[in-house]
CSV table of C-alpha atoms in Angstrom, one decimal:
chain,number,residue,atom,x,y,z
A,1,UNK,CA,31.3,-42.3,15.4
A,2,UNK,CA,32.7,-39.7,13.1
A,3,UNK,CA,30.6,-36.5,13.0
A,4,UNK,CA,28.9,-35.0,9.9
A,5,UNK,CA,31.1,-32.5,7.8
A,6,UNK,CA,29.4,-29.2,6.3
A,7,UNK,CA,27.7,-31.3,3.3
A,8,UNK,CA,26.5,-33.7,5.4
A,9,UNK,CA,24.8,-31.2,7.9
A,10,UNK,CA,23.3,-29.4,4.5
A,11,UNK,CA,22.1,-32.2,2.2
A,12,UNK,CA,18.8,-33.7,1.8
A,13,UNK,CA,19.1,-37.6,2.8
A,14,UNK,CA,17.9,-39.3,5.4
A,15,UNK,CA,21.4,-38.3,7.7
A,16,UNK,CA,21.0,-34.9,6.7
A,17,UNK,CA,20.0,-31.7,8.0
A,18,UNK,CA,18.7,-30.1,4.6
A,19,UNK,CA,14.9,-30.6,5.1
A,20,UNK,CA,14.8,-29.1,8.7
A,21,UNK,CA,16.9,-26.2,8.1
A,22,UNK,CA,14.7,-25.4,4.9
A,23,UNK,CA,11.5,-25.8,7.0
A,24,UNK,CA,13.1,-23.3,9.3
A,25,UNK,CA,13.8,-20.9,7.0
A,26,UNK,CA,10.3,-21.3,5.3
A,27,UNK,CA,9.5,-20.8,8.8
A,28,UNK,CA,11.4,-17.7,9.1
A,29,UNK,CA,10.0,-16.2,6.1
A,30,UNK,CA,6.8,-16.8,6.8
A,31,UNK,CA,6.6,-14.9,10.3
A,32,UNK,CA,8.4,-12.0,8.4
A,33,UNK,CA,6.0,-11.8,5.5
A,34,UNK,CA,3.2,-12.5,8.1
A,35,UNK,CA,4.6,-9.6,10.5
A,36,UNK,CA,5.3,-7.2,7.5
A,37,UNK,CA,1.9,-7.3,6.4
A,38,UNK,CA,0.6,-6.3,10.0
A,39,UNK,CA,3.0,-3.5,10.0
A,40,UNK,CA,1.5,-2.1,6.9
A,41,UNK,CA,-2.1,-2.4,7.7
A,42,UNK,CA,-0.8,-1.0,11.1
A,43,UNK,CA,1.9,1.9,9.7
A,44,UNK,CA,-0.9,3.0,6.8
A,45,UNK,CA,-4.0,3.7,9.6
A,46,UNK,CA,-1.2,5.1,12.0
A,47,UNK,CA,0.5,7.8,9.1
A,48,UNK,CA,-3.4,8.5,8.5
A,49,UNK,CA,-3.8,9.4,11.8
A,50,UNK,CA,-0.6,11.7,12.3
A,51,UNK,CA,-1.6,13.2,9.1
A,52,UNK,CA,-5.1,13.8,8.3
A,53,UNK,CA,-6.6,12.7,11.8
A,54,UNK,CA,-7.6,14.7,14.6
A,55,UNK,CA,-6.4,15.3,18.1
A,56,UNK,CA,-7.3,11.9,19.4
A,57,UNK,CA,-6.2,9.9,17.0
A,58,UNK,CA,-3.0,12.1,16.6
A,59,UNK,CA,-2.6,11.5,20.3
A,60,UNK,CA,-3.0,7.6,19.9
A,61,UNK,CA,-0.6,7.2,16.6
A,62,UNK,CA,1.6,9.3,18.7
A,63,UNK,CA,1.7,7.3,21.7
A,64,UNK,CA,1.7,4.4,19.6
A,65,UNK,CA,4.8,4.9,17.9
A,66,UNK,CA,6.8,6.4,21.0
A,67,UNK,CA,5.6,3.4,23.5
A,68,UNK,CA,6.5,0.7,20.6
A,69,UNK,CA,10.1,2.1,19.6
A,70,UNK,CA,10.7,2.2,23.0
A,71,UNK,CA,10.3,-1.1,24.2
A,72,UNK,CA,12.4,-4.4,23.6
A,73,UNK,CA,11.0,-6.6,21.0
A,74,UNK,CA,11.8,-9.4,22.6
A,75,UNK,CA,9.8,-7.9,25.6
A,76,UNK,CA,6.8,-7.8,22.9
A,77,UNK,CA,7.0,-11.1,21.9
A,78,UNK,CA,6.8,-12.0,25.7
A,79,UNK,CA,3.5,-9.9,26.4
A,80,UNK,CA,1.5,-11.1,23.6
A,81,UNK,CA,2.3,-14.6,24.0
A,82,UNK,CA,2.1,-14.9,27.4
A,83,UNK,CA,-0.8,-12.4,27.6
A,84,UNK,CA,-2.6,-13.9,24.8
A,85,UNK,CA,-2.2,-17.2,26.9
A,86,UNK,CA,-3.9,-15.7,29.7
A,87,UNK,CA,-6.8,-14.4,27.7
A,88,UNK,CA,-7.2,-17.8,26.2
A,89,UNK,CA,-7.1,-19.3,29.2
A,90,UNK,CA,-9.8,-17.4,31.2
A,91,UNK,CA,-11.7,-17.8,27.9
A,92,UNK,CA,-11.3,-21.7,28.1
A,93,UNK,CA,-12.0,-21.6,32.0
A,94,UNK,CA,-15.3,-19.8,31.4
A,95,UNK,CA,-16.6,-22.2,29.0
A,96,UNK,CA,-15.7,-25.0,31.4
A,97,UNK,CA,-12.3,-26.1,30.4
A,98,UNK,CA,-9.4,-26.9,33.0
A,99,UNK,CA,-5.8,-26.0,33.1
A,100,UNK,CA,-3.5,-23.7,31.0
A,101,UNK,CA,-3.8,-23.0,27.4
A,102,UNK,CA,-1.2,-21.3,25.2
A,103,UNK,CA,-1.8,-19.1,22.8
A,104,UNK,CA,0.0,-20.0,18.9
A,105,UNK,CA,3.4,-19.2,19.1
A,106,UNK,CA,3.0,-18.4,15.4
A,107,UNK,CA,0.0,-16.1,16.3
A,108,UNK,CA,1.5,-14.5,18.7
A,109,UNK,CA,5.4,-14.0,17.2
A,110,UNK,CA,3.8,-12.7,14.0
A,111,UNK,CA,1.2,-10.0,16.1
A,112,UNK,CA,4.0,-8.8,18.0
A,113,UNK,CA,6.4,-8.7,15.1
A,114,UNK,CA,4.1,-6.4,13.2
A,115,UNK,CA,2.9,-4.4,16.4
A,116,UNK,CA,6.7,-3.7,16.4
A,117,UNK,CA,7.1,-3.1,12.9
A,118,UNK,CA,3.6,-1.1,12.3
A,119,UNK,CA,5.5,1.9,14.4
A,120,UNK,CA,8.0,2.0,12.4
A,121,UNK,CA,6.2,1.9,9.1
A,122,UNK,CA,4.4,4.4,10.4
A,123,UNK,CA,6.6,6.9,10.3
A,124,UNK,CA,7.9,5.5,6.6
A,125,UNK,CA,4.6,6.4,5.4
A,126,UNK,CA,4.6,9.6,7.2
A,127,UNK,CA,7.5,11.1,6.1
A,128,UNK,CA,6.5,9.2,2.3
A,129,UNK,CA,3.6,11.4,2.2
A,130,UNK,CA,4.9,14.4,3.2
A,131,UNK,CA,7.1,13.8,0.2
A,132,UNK,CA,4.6,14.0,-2.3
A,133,UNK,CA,4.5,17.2,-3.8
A,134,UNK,CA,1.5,19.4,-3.2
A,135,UNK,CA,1.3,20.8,-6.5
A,136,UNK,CA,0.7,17.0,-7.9
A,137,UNK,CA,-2.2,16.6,-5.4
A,138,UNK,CA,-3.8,20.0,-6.5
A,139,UNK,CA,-3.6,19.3,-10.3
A,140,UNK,CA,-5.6,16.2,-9.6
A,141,UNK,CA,-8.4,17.9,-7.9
A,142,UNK,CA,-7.8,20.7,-10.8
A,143,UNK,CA,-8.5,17.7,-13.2
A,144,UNK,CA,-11.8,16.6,-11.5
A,145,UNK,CA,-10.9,13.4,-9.6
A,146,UNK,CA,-12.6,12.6,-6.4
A,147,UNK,CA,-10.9,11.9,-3.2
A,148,UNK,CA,-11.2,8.2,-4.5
A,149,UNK,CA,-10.2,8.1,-7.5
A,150,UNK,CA,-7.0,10.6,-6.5
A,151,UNK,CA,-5.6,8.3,-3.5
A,152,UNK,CA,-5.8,5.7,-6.1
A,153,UNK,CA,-4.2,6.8,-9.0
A,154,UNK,CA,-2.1,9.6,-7.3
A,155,UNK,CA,-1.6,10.1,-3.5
A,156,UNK,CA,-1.3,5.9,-3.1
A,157,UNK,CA,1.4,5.7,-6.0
A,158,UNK,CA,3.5,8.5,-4.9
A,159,UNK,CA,3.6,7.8,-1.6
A,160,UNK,CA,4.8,4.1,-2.2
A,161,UNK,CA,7.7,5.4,-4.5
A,162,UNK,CA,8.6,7.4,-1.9
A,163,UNK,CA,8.1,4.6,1.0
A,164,UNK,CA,9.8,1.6,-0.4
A,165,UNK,CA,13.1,2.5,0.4
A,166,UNK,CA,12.2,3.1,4.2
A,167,UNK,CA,10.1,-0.3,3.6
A,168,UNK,CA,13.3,-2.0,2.7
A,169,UNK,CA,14.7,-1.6,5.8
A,170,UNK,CA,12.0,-2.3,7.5
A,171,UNK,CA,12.2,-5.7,6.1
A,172,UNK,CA,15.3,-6.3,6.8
A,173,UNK,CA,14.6,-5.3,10.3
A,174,UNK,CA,11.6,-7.5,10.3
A,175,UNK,CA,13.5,-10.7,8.9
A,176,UNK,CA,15.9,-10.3,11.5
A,177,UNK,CA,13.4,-9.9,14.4
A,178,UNK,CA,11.5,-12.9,13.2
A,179,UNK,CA,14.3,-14.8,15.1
A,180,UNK,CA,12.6,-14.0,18.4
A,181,UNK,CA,10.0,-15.8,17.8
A,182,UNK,CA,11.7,-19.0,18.6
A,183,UNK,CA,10.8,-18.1,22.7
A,184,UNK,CA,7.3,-19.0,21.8
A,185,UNK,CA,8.4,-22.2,20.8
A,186,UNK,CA,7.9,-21.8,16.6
A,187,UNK,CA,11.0,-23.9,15.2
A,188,UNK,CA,11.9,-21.5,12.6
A,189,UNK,CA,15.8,-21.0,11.2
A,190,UNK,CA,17.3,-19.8,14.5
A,191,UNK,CA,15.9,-22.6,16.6
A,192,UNK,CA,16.4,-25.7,14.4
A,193,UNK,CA,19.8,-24.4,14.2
A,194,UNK,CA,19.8,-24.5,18.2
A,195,UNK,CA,18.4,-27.6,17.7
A,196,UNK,CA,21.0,-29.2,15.2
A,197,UNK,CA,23.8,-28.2,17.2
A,198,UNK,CA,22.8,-29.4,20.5
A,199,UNK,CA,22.2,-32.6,18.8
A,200,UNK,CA,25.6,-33.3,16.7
A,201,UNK,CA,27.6,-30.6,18.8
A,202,UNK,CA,28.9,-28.5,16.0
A,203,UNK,CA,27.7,-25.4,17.0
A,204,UNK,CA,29.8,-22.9,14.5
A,205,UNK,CA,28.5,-24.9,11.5
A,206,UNK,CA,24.9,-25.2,12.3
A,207,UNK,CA,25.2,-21.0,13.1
A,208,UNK,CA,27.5,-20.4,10.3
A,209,UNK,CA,24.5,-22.0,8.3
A,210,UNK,CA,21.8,-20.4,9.4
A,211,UNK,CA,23.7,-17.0,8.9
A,212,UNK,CA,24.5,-18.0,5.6
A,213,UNK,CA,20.4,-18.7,4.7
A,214,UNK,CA,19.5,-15.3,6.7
A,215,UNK,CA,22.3,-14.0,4.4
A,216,UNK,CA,20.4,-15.0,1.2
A,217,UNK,CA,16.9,-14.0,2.0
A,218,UNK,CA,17.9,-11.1,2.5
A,219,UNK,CA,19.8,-10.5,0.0
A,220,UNK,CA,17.2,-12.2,-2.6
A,221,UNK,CA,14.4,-10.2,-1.1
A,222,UNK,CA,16.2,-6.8,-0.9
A,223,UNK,CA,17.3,-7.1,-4.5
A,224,UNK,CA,13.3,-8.0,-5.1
A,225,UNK,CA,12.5,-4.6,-3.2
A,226,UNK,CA,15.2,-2.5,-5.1
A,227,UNK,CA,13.4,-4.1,-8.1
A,228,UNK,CA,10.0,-2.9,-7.3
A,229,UNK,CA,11.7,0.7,-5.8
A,230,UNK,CA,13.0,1.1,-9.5
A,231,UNK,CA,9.9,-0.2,-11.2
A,232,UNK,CA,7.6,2.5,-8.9
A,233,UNK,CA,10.4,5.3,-10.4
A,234,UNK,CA,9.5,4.9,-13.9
A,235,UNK,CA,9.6,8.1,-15.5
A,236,UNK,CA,11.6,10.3,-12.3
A,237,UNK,CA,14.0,12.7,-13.4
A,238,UNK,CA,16.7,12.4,-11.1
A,239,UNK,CA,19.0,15.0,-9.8
């Protein structure tokens, strides 16, 4: 039996490898947009707390970020799923059920994912903030406008224009971690390639594949971000 050739490992029909390697990378993307979003609620309470909170929380965000950036992310991936399992489990066992139970692979890759990228976007917000010019902050108390009102219409903008860069790499960061998750058993890009290759035993092209998809998300999404970055600096003189 003749193995596939590159277009048959890449189309659609019923020989081909086309609809699992797109469900992989939906996969993939999904886990990264998933992640991301943790980061940011994460990185946006954690720049608060460096910034404007007080010793205990400036203690906490600082811990936070220094424990986080210092550990494996693999290792991350490996504590929430397997210590979400176990707090599933003693859950399950106290309302009478028997044996193990695993925590979502999904759950736990995207939680871990954004733990991980929540210290970094932490200090992207940070340093974002510190960016801002005081003189814009003071003109808009100058001009009357609540604390509200000014983190909506001037402290939230300006920040942002100053963070997306930092957020772009983030996300590239993020897409790439998002490979990880496969340990938890999610079939995302990385693992169906696994998969693929074990089963027709062309390794190179079922990698050279999936580095070519990786390749175009992130190049789609960083042109997206670069987009938005240019959009957000509307109006900026630059030097």
């Amino acid at each position: 039996m003749n193995s596939p050739g590159f277009f048959d490992i890449i189309s659609f029909g019923p020989d081909g490898w086309g609809h699992a390697l797109a469900a992989g990378a939906w996969m993939t993307i999904l886990i990264a947009l998933a992640g991301f979003a943790i980061g940011s609620v994460i990185g946006t309470f954690g720049a608060w707390a460096k910034i404007s909170g007080g010793p205990i929380p400036r203690v906490i965000a600082d811990a936070y970020t220094t424990i986080l950036r210092g550990i494996p992310d693999l290792l991350v991936i490996y504590l929430f799923y397997f210590g979400g399992s176990a707090v599933v489990t003693a859950v399950g066992q106290f309302f009478g059920a028997e044996g193990f139970v695993s925590f979502p692979g999904f759950v736990a890759g995207a939680l871990a994912v954004g733990v991980t990228s929540g210290a970094q976007q932490t200090e992207v917000f940070r340093g974002a903030f510190r960016a801002v010019h005081p003189g814009e902050l003071e003109a808009a108390t100058a001009c009357g406008m609540g604390r509200v009102l000014k983190f909506r219409r001037i402290t939230a903008p300006l920040t942002l224009r100053h963070a997306l860069p930092g957020l772009g790499n983030v996300w590239q960061v993020v897409l790439k971690e998002s490979a990880l998750v496969s340990v938890t058993g999610v079939v995302e890009l990385l693992r169906q390639a696994q998969i693929g290759a074990g089963s027709t035993s062309l390794p190179f092209d079922f990698y050279f594949i999936a580095a070519m998809i990786y390749l175009a998300i992130s190049t789609v999404s960083g042109a997206l971000l670069n987009a938005s970055e240019r959009r957000f600096s509307r109006g900026v003189r630059r030097g």
